[in-house]
Amino acid sequence: MKKWLVRIGIALVVLVIAAVLGVRFFLDSAIKKGVETVGPMVTKVTVKLDSVSVSILSGSGSMRGLVVGNPEGFKTPAAISVGSASLSLVPASVLNDKVVIKSINIKAPEITFESGLRNNNLSAIMANIDSFTGPSSESGSQRKLQVDEVLVSDGKIHVSITTLAGRSLTVPLPTIHLTNLGQGPEGITAADLTRKILGEIEKNTVQAAAGSVADLGKETVGMVKDAGKAAVGNAEKTVKGLGGLFKK
């Protein structure tokens, strides 16, 4: 009898371990597939994710190699690249209507800000997201989230100005700290959360890049002086046009 009880106990332990591993595998693959499927629908650009890992027991998760592409017409290969990010959630909430995420920590993202006189890549992506989350979208059917804190730190901005002789520069991205998203019973959808985070990234990127681009424009005007008055005039018009773009 004892032997049978021991065997049954061992069998139950094995089943529990298998179930936990199975759930984890399902979640990891489902999240990765969801990001790479829903992401392009929301942003209308390519979205790739190398790996994701979520532990149901601890409520912790991480992802690596997130790359958000650029809209058609822009030359740089990607708009946003994130080497790693982590999150902490309330494990029991994954079974509820609203998933409670305690924190999202995005570490050292690299933002490419590509701009001409009329538009920039981040604004184009934001316009795509706005069109997805507008009145015509079925946002009520999406899974609700509550996110207590979002931290984006140690980021870099690669500024590429197509109208300034292809010149570029790199400036630091200011730390972004968002709190209390989706606290009410209605929560926040994944699309709205994406819009909120990318909106803050765009705003901080434009503010950080504006002064540096002005300096870059002055340098470019100086570089083309030897090419004649017409070239200098065109460069000065470009700088003024970019100044107006940053104020929008």
PDB file of C-alpha atoms in Angstrom:
ATOM      1  CA  MET A   1       0.000   0.000   0.000  1.00  0.00           C
ATOM      2  CA  LYS A   2       2.834   2.358   0.916  1.00  0.00           C
ATOM      3  CA  LYS A   3       4.523   1.725  -2.429  1.00  0.00           C
ATOM      4  CA  TRP A   4       1.337   2.594  -4.293  1.00  0.00           C
ATOM      5  CA  LEU A   5       0.912   5.824  -2.306  1.00  0.00           C
ATOM      6  CA  VAL A   6       4.526   6.793  -3.060  1.00  0.00           C
ATOM      7  CA  ARG A   7       4.014   6.059  -6.760  1.00  0.00           C
ATOM      8  CA  ILE A   8       0.801   8.058  -6.854  1.00  0.00           C
ATOM      9  CA  GLY A   9       2.539  10.946  -5.080  1.00  0.00           C
ATOM     10  CA  ILE A  10       5.425  10.875  -7.551  1.00  0.00           C
ATOM     11  CA  ALA A  11       2.983  10.726 -10.467  1.00  0.00           C
ATOM     12  CA  LEU A  12       1.081  13.767  -9.151  1.00  0.00           C
ATOM     13  CA  VAL A  13       4.319  15.759  -8.761  1.00  0.00           C
ATOM     14  CA  VAL A  14       5.346  14.851 -12.306  1.00  0.00           C
ATOM     15  CA  LEU A  15       1.923  15.901 -13.623  1.00  0.00           C
ATOM     16  CA  VAL A  16       2.061  19.238 -11.785  1.00  0.00           C
ATOM     17  CA  ILE A  17       5.556  19.968 -13.134  1.00  0.00           C
ATOM     18  CA  ALA A  18       4.469  18.997 -16.642  1.00  0.00           C
ATOM     19  CA  ALA A  19       1.384  21.205 -16.374  1.00  0.00           C
ATOM     20  CA  VAL A  20       3.409  24.211 -15.166  1.00  0.00           C
ATOM     21  CA  LEU A  21       5.968  23.740 -17.934  1.00  0.00           C
ATOM     22  CA  GLY A  22       3.208  23.301 -20.485  1.00  0.00           C
ATOM     23  CA  VAL A  23       1.401  26.470 -19.393  1.00  0.00           C
ATOM     24  CA  ARG A  24       4.655  28.399 -19.416  1.00  0.00           C
ATOM     25  CA  PHE A  25       5.537  27.142 -22.893  1.00  0.00           C
ATOM     26  CA  PHE A  26       2.077  28.022 -24.162  1.00  0.00           C
ATOM     27  CA  LEU A  27       2.180  31.517 -22.685  1.00  0.00           C
ATOM     28  CA  ASP A  28       5.668  32.247 -23.983  1.00  0.00           C
ATOM     29  CA  SER A  29       4.869  31.153 -27.517  1.00  0.00           C
ATOM     30  CA  ALA A  30       1.427  32.789 -27.421  1.00  0.00           C
ATOM     31  CA  ILE A  31       2.820  36.135 -26.267  1.00  0.00           C
ATOM     32  CA  LYS A  32       5.544  36.087 -28.921  1.00  0.00           C
ATOM     33  CA  LYS A  33       3.011  35.220 -31.595  1.00  0.00           C
ATOM     34  CA  GLY A  34       0.625  37.867 -30.272  1.00  0.00           C
ATOM     35  CA  VAL A  35       3.283  40.590 -30.359  1.00  0.00           C
ATOM     36  CA  GLU A  36       4.331  39.681 -33.908  1.00  0.00           C
ATOM     37  CA  THR A  37       0.713  39.386 -35.088  1.00  0.00           C
ATOM     38  CA  VAL A  38      -1.113  42.203 -33.282  1.00  0.00           C
ATOM     39  CA  GLY A  39       1.881  44.578 -33.298  1.00  0.00           C
ATOM     40  CA  PRO A  40       1.871  45.056 -37.105  1.00  0.00           C
ATOM     41  CA  MET A  41      -1.922  45.421 -37.057  1.00  0.00           C
ATOM     42  CA  VAL A  42      -1.675  48.276 -34.551  1.00  0.00           C
ATOM     43  CA  THR A  43       1.424  50.056 -35.875  1.00  0.00           C
ATOM     44  CA  LYS A  44       1.223  49.054 -39.575  1.00  0.00           C
ATOM     45  CA  VAL A  45       4.961  48.325 -39.521  1.00  0.00           C
ATOM     46  CA  THR A  46       6.907  45.118 -38.999  1.00  0.00           C
ATOM     47  CA  VAL A  47       7.310  43.991 -35.383  1.00  0.00           C
ATOM     48  CA  LYS A  48       9.751  41.225 -34.460  1.00  0.00           C
ATOM     49  CA  LEU A  49      10.491  39.649 -31.080  1.00  0.00           C
ATOM     50  CA  ASP A  50      13.356  37.209 -30.486  1.00  0.00           C
ATOM     51  CA  SER A  51      12.096  35.625 -27.268  1.00  0.00           C
ATOM     52  CA  VAL A  52       9.760  36.031 -24.315  1.00  0.00           C
ATOM     53  CA  SER A  53       9.680  34.246 -20.968  1.00  0.00           C
ATOM     54  CA  VAL A  54       6.870  34.398 -18.400  1.00  0.00           C
ATOM     55  CA  SER A  55       6.707  32.611 -15.042  1.00  0.00           C
ATOM     56  CA  ILE A  56       3.161  32.069 -13.783  1.00  0.00           C
ATOM     57  CA  LEU A  57       4.383  31.175 -10.292  1.00  0.00           C
ATOM     58  CA  SER A  58       6.517  34.272  -9.687  1.00  0.00           C
ATOM     59  CA  GLY A  59       4.602  36.691 -11.878  1.00  0.00           C
ATOM     60  CA  SER A  60       7.782  37.835 -13.608  1.00  0.00           C
ATOM     61  CA  GLY A  61       8.567  37.996 -17.287  1.00  0.00           C
ATOM     62  CA  SER A  62      11.167  39.207 -19.746  1.00  0.00           C
ATOM     63  CA  MET A  63      11.593  39.696 -23.448  1.00  0.00           C
ATOM     64  CA  ARG A  64      14.554  40.143 -25.743  1.00  0.00           C
ATOM     65  CA  GLY A  65      15.146  41.495 -29.203  1.00  0.00           C
ATOM     66  CA  LEU A  66      12.073  43.646 -29.878  1.00  0.00           C
ATOM     67  CA  VAL A  67      12.385  45.533 -33.178  1.00  0.00           C
ATOM     68  CA  VAL A  68       9.734  47.912 -34.499  1.00  0.00           C
ATOM     69  CA  GLY A  69      10.198  48.695 -38.185  1.00  0.00           C
ATOM     70  CA  ASN A  70       9.671  51.916 -40.123  1.00  0.00           C
ATOM     71  CA  PRO A  71       6.685  52.940 -42.251  1.00  0.00           C
ATOM     72  CA  GLU A  72       6.996  52.796 -46.020  1.00  0.00           C
ATOM     73  CA  GLY A  73       9.030  55.649 -47.459  1.00  0.00           C
ATOM     74  CA  PHE A  74      11.594  55.883 -44.659  1.00  0.00           C
ATOM     75  CA  LYS A  75      15.135  54.686 -45.292  1.00  0.00           C
ATOM     76  CA  THR A  76      16.438  53.614 -41.870  1.00  0.00           C
ATOM     77  CA  PRO A  77      15.848  49.899 -41.081  1.00  0.00           C
ATOM     78  CA  ALA A  78      13.973  50.305 -37.791  1.00  0.00           C
ATOM     79  CA  ALA A  79      12.299  52.925 -35.600  1.00  0.00           C
ATOM     80  CA  ILE A  80      12.743  51.249 -32.209  1.00  0.00           C
ATOM     81  CA  SER A  81      15.042  48.496 -31.005  1.00  0.00           C
ATOM     82  CA  VAL A  82      14.900  47.109 -27.461  1.00  0.00           C
ATOM     83  CA  GLY A  83      17.559  44.649 -26.349  1.00  0.00           C
ATOM     84  CA  SER A  84      15.707  43.586 -23.192  1.00  0.00           C
ATOM     85  CA  ALA A  85      12.670  44.460 -21.094  1.00  0.00           C
ATOM     86  CA  SER A  86      11.122  42.981 -17.957  1.00  0.00           C
ATOM     87  CA  LEU A  87       7.733  42.999 -16.310  1.00  0.00           C
ATOM     88  CA  SER A  88       6.135  41.995 -13.043  1.00  0.00           C
ATOM     89  CA  LEU A  89       2.468  41.023 -12.841  1.00  0.00           C
ATOM     90  CA  VAL A  90      -0.059  39.670 -10.337  1.00  0.00           C
ATOM     91  CA  PRO A  91      -0.160  35.930 -11.195  1.00  0.00           C
ATOM     92  CA  ALA A  92      -3.811  35.370 -10.254  1.00  0.00           C
ATOM     93  CA  SER A  93      -4.937  38.237 -12.497  1.00  0.00           C
ATOM     94  CA  VAL A  94      -4.176  36.286 -15.693  1.00  0.00           C
ATOM     95  CA  LEU A  95      -7.407  34.380 -15.023  1.00  0.00           C
ATOM     96  CA  ASN A  96      -9.462  37.569 -14.619  1.00  0.00           C
ATOM     97  CA  ASP A  97     -10.963  39.991 -17.120  1.00  0.00           C
ATOM     98  CA  LYS A  98      -8.216  42.505 -16.326  1.00  0.00           C
ATOM     99  CA  VAL A  99      -4.555  41.524 -16.093  1.00  0.00           C
ATOM    100  CA  VAL A 100      -2.694  43.549 -13.453  1.00  0.00           C
ATOM    101  CA  ILE A 101       0.896  44.409 -14.392  1.00  0.00           C
ATOM    102  CA  LYS A 102       2.857  45.923 -11.514  1.00  0.00           C
ATOM    103  CA  SER A 103       5.765  47.209 -13.584  1.00  0.00           C
ATOM    104  CA  ILE A 104       7.268  47.282 -17.076  1.00  0.00           C
ATOM    105  CA  ASN A 105      10.959  48.138 -17.296  1.00  0.00           C
ATOM    106  CA  ILE A 106      12.348  48.924 -20.764  1.00  0.00           C
ATOM    107  CA  LYS A 107      16.129  49.128 -20.581  1.00  0.00           C
ATOM    108  CA  ALA A 108      18.427  50.946 -23.037  1.00  0.00           C
ATOM    109  CA  PRO A 109      16.126  51.242 -26.067  1.00  0.00           C
ATOM    110  CA  GLU A 110      17.564  52.658 -29.278  1.00  0.00           C
ATOM    111  CA  ILE A 111      15.275  55.056 -31.110  1.00  0.00           C
ATOM    112  CA  THR A 112      15.892  56.102 -34.708  1.00  0.00           C
ATOM    113  CA  PHE A 113      14.279  59.454 -35.442  1.00  0.00           C
ATOM    114  CA  GLU A 114      14.206  59.906 -39.223  1.00  0.00           C
ATOM    115  CA  SER A 115      12.821  63.226 -40.381  1.00  0.00           C
ATOM    116  CA  GLY A 116      12.320  65.283 -43.482  1.00  0.00           C
ATOM    117  CA  LEU A 117      10.543  68.620 -43.877  1.00  0.00           C
ATOM    118  CA  ARG A 118       7.010  67.226 -43.726  1.00  0.00           C
ATOM    119  CA  ASN A 119       6.993  64.231 -41.432  1.00  0.00           C
ATOM    120  CA  ASN A 120       9.019  61.881 -39.265  1.00  0.00           C
ATOM    121  CA  ASN A 121       8.860  58.124 -38.796  1.00  0.00           C
ATOM    122  CA  LEU A 122       7.622  58.212 -35.194  1.00  0.00           C
ATOM    123  CA  SER A 123       4.752  60.560 -36.059  1.00  0.00           C
ATOM    124  CA  ALA A 124       3.809  58.261 -38.944  1.00  0.00           C
ATOM    125  CA  ILE A 125       3.698  55.253 -36.595  1.00  0.00           C
ATOM    126  CA  MET A 126       1.618  57.248 -34.072  1.00  0.00           C
ATOM    127  CA  ALA A 127      -0.834  58.171 -36.849  1.00  0.00           C
ATOM    128  CA  ASN A 128      -1.170  54.467 -37.671  1.00  0.00           C
ATOM    129  CA  ILE A 129      -1.872  53.636 -34.019  1.00  0.00           C
ATOM    130  CA  ASP A 130      -4.413  56.471 -33.787  1.00  0.00           C
ATOM    131  CA  SER A 131      -6.265  55.060 -36.769  1.00  0.00           C
ATOM    132  CA  PHE A 132      -6.356  51.628 -35.120  1.00  0.00           C
ATOM    133  CA  THR A 133      -7.601  52.883 -31.740  1.00  0.00           C
ATOM    134  CA  GLY A 134     -10.181  55.260 -33.196  1.00  0.00           C
ATOM    135  CA  PRO A 135     -13.981  54.952 -32.953  1.00  0.00           C
ATOM    136  CA  SER A 136     -14.065  52.305 -35.670  1.00  0.00           C
ATOM    137  CA  SER A 137     -11.886  49.818 -33.749  1.00  0.00           C
ATOM    138  CA  GLU A 138     -13.452  47.150 -31.583  1.00  0.00           C
ATOM    139  CA  SER A 139     -11.452  48.151 -28.504  1.00  0.00           C
ATOM    140  CA  GLY A 140     -14.202  46.924 -26.189  1.00  0.00           C
ATOM    141  CA  SER A 141     -13.481  43.328 -27.165  1.00  0.00           C
ATOM    142  CA  GLN A 142      -9.769  43.533 -26.295  1.00  0.00           C
ATOM    143  CA  ARG A 143      -8.325  42.130 -23.064  1.00  0.00           C
ATOM    144  CA  LYS A 144      -8.082  44.830 -20.401  1.00  0.00           C
ATOM    145  CA  LEU A 145      -4.868  45.681 -18.580  1.00  0.00           C
ATOM    146  CA  GLN A 146      -3.828  47.629 -15.519  1.00  0.00           C
ATOM    147  CA  VAL A 147      -0.235  48.869 -15.529  1.00  0.00           C
ATOM    148  CA  ASP A 148       0.976  50.461 -12.302  1.00  0.00           C
ATOM    149  CA  GLU A 149       4.365  51.642 -13.593  1.00  0.00           C
ATOM    150  CA  VAL A 150       6.304  51.939 -16.870  1.00  0.00           C
ATOM    151  CA  LEU A 151       9.981  52.916 -16.805  1.00  0.00           C
ATOM    152  CA  VAL A 152      12.050  53.583 -19.940  1.00  0.00           C
ATOM    153  CA  SER A 153      15.686  54.331 -19.094  1.00  0.00           C
ATOM    154  CA  ASP A 154      19.211  54.631 -20.550  1.00  0.00           C
ATOM    155  CA  GLY A 155      17.916  55.054 -24.086  1.00  0.00           C
ATOM    156  CA  LYS A 156      19.632  56.536 -27.136  1.00  0.00           C
ATOM    157  CA  ILE A 157      18.201  58.522 -30.025  1.00  0.00           C
ATOM    158  CA  HIS A 158      19.791  58.213 -33.449  1.00  0.00           C
ATOM    159  CA  VAL A 159      18.704  61.312 -35.356  1.00  0.00           C
ATOM    160  CA  SER A 160      18.745  61.029 -39.142  1.00  0.00           C
ATOM    161  CA  ILE A 161      17.772  64.133 -41.138  1.00  0.00           C
ATOM    162  CA  THR A 162      17.326  63.238 -44.798  1.00  0.00           C
ATOM    163  CA  THR A 163      17.363  66.877 -45.955  1.00  0.00           C
ATOM    164  CA  LEU A 164      20.696  67.725 -44.290  1.00  0.00           C
ATOM    165  CA  ALA A 165      23.015  65.877 -46.643  1.00  0.00           C
ATOM    166  CA  GLY A 166      22.247  62.575 -44.884  1.00  0.00           C
ATOM    167  CA  ARG A 167      23.954  63.730 -41.693  1.00  0.00           C
ATOM    168  CA  SER A 168      23.109  62.075 -38.378  1.00  0.00           C
ATOM    169  CA  LEU A 169      23.853  62.300 -34.657  1.00  0.00           C
ATOM    170  CA  THR A 170      23.121  60.439 -31.413  1.00  0.00           C
ATOM    171  CA  VAL A 171      21.665  62.018 -28.258  1.00  0.00           C
ATOM    172  CA  PRO A 172      20.435  60.487 -24.962  1.00  0.00           C
ATOM    173  CA  LEU A 173      16.742  59.750 -24.498  1.00  0.00           C
ATOM    174  CA  PRO A 174      15.400  61.289 -21.269  1.00  0.00           C
ATOM    175  CA  THR A 175      14.059  58.804 -18.711  1.00  0.00           C
ATOM    176  CA  ILE A 176      10.329  58.163 -19.189  1.00  0.00           C
ATOM    177  CA  HIS A 177       8.231  57.268 -16.129  1.00  0.00           C
ATOM    178  CA  LEU A 178       4.504  56.546 -16.435  1.00  0.00           C
ATOM    179  CA  THR A 179       2.246  55.468 -13.552  1.00  0.00           C
ATOM    180  CA  ASN A 180      -1.333  54.387 -12.829  1.00  0.00           C
ATOM    181  CA  LEU A 181      -2.436  53.309 -16.305  1.00  0.00           C
ATOM    182  CA  GLY A 182      -5.818  51.583 -16.496  1.00  0.00           C
ATOM    183  CA  GLN A 183      -6.560  51.838 -12.774  1.00  0.00           C
ATOM    184  CA  GLY A 184     -10.333  52.001 -13.192  1.00  0.00           C
ATOM    185  CA  PRO A 185     -12.648  49.060 -13.898  1.00  0.00           C
ATOM    186  CA  GLU A 186     -12.450  49.729 -17.646  1.00  0.00           C
ATOM    187  CA  GLY A 187      -8.653  49.227 -17.604  1.00  0.00           C
ATOM    188  CA  ILE A 188      -6.537  49.956 -20.667  1.00  0.00           C
ATOM    189  CA  THR A 189      -6.190  47.947 -23.870  1.00  0.00           C
ATOM    190  CA  ALA A 190      -2.872  46.764 -25.262  1.00  0.00           C
ATOM    191  CA  ALA A 191      -3.341  49.128 -28.214  1.00  0.00           C
ATOM    192  CA  ASP A 192      -3.945  52.107 -25.921  1.00  0.00           C
ATOM    193  CA  LEU A 193      -0.944  51.132 -23.789  1.00  0.00           C
ATOM    194  CA  THR A 194       1.225  50.955 -26.916  1.00  0.00           C
ATOM    195  CA  ARG A 195      -0.040  54.368 -28.001  1.00  0.00           C
ATOM    196  CA  LYS A 196       0.682  55.856 -24.574  1.00  0.00           C
ATOM    197  CA  ILE A 197       4.258  54.545 -24.364  1.00  0.00           C
ATOM    198  CA  LEU A 198       5.156  55.362 -27.977  1.00  0.00           C
ATOM    199  CA  GLY A 199       3.540  58.792 -27.591  1.00  0.00           C
ATOM    200  CA  GLU A 200       5.832  59.583 -24.665  1.00  0.00           C
ATOM    201  CA  ILE A 201       8.842  58.243 -26.574  1.00  0.00           C
ATOM    202  CA  GLU A 202       7.973  60.418 -29.579  1.00  0.00           C
ATOM    203  CA  LYS A 203       7.468  63.534 -27.454  1.00  0.00           C
ATOM    204  CA  ASN A 204      10.717  63.089 -25.520  1.00  0.00           C
ATOM    205  CA  THR A 205      12.609  62.199 -28.699  1.00  0.00           C
ATOM    206  CA  VAL A 206      11.488  65.349 -30.495  1.00  0.00           C
ATOM    207  CA  GLN A 207      12.355  67.529 -27.495  1.00  0.00           C
ATOM    208  CA  ALA A 208      15.788  65.936 -27.067  1.00  0.00           C
ATOM    209  CA  ALA A 209      16.612  66.082 -30.771  1.00  0.00           C
ATOM    210  CA  ALA A 210      15.432  69.635 -31.500  1.00  0.00           C
ATOM    211  CA  GLY A 211      18.436  71.522 -30.126  1.00  0.00           C
ATOM    212  CA  SER A 212      20.946  69.082 -31.545  1.00  0.00           C
ATOM    213  CA  VAL A 213      19.361  69.235 -34.984  1.00  0.00           C
ATOM    214  CA  ALA A 214      19.561  73.035 -34.938  1.00  0.00           C
ATOM    215  CA  ASP A 215      23.300  72.786 -34.292  1.00  0.00           C
ATOM    216  CA  LEU A 216      23.617  70.145 -37.005  1.00  0.00           C
ATOM    217  CA  GLY A 217      21.772  72.402 -39.421  1.00  0.00           C
ATOM    218  CA  LYS A 218      24.149  75.293 -38.732  1.00  0.00           C
ATOM    219  CA  GLU A 219      27.098  73.007 -39.384  1.00  0.00           C
ATOM    220  CA  THR A 220      25.542  71.905 -42.667  1.00  0.00           C
ATOM    221  CA  VAL A 221      24.995  75.516 -43.764  1.00  0.00           C
ATOM    222  CA  GLY A 222      28.674  76.154 -43.077  1.00  0.00           C
ATOM    223  CA  MET A 223      29.696  73.061 -45.060  1.00  0.00           C
ATOM    224  CA  VAL A 224      27.874  74.163 -48.218  1.00  0.00           C
ATOM    225  CA  LYS A 225      29.058  77.778 -48.249  1.00  0.00           C
ATOM    226  CA  ASP A 226      31.709  76.935 -50.790  1.00  0.00           C
ATOM    227  CA  ALA A 227      29.065  75.469 -53.079  1.00  0.00           C
ATOM    228  CA  GLY A 228      27.483  78.866 -53.745  1.00  0.00           C
ATOM    229  CA  LYS A 229      24.673  81.090 -52.508  1.00  0.00           C
ATOM    230  CA  ALA A 230      21.900  78.877 -53.876  1.00  0.00           C
ATOM    231  CA  ALA A 231      23.113  75.881 -51.886  1.00  0.00           C
ATOM    232  CA  VAL A 232      23.433  77.970 -48.723  1.00  0.00           C
ATOM    233  CA  GLY A 233      19.928  79.291 -49.209  1.00  0.00           C
ATOM    234  CA  ASN A 234      18.509  75.806 -49.597  1.00  0.00           C
ATOM    235  CA  ALA A 235      20.284  74.615 -46.461  1.00  0.00           C
ATOM    236  CA  GLU A 236      18.955  77.566 -44.455  1.00  0.00           C
ATOM    237  CA  LYS A 237      15.417  76.867 -45.683  1.00  0.00           C
ATOM    238  CA  THR A 238      15.827  73.255 -44.587  1.00  0.00           C
ATOM    239  CA  VAL A 239      16.884  74.293 -41.076  1.00  0.00           C
ATOM    240  CA  LYS A 240      13.919  76.677 -40.780  1.00  0.00           C
ATOM    241  CA  GLY A 241      11.565  73.986 -42.046  1.00  0.00           C
ATOM    242  CA  LEU A 242      12.842  71.494 -39.509  1.00  0.00           C
ATOM    243  CA  GLY A 243      12.397  74.070 -36.770  1.00  0.00           C
ATOM    244  CA  GLY A 244       8.732  74.339 -37.701  1.00  0.00           C
ATOM    245  CA  LEU A 245       8.411  70.545 -37.775  1.00  0.00           C
ATOM    246  CA  PHE A 246       9.705  70.214 -34.214  1.00  0.00           C
ATOM    247  CA  LYS A 247       7.168  72.789 -32.974  1.00  0.00           C
ATOM    248  CA  LYS A 248       4.216  70.739 -34.263  1.00  0.00           C
TER     249      LYS A 248
END
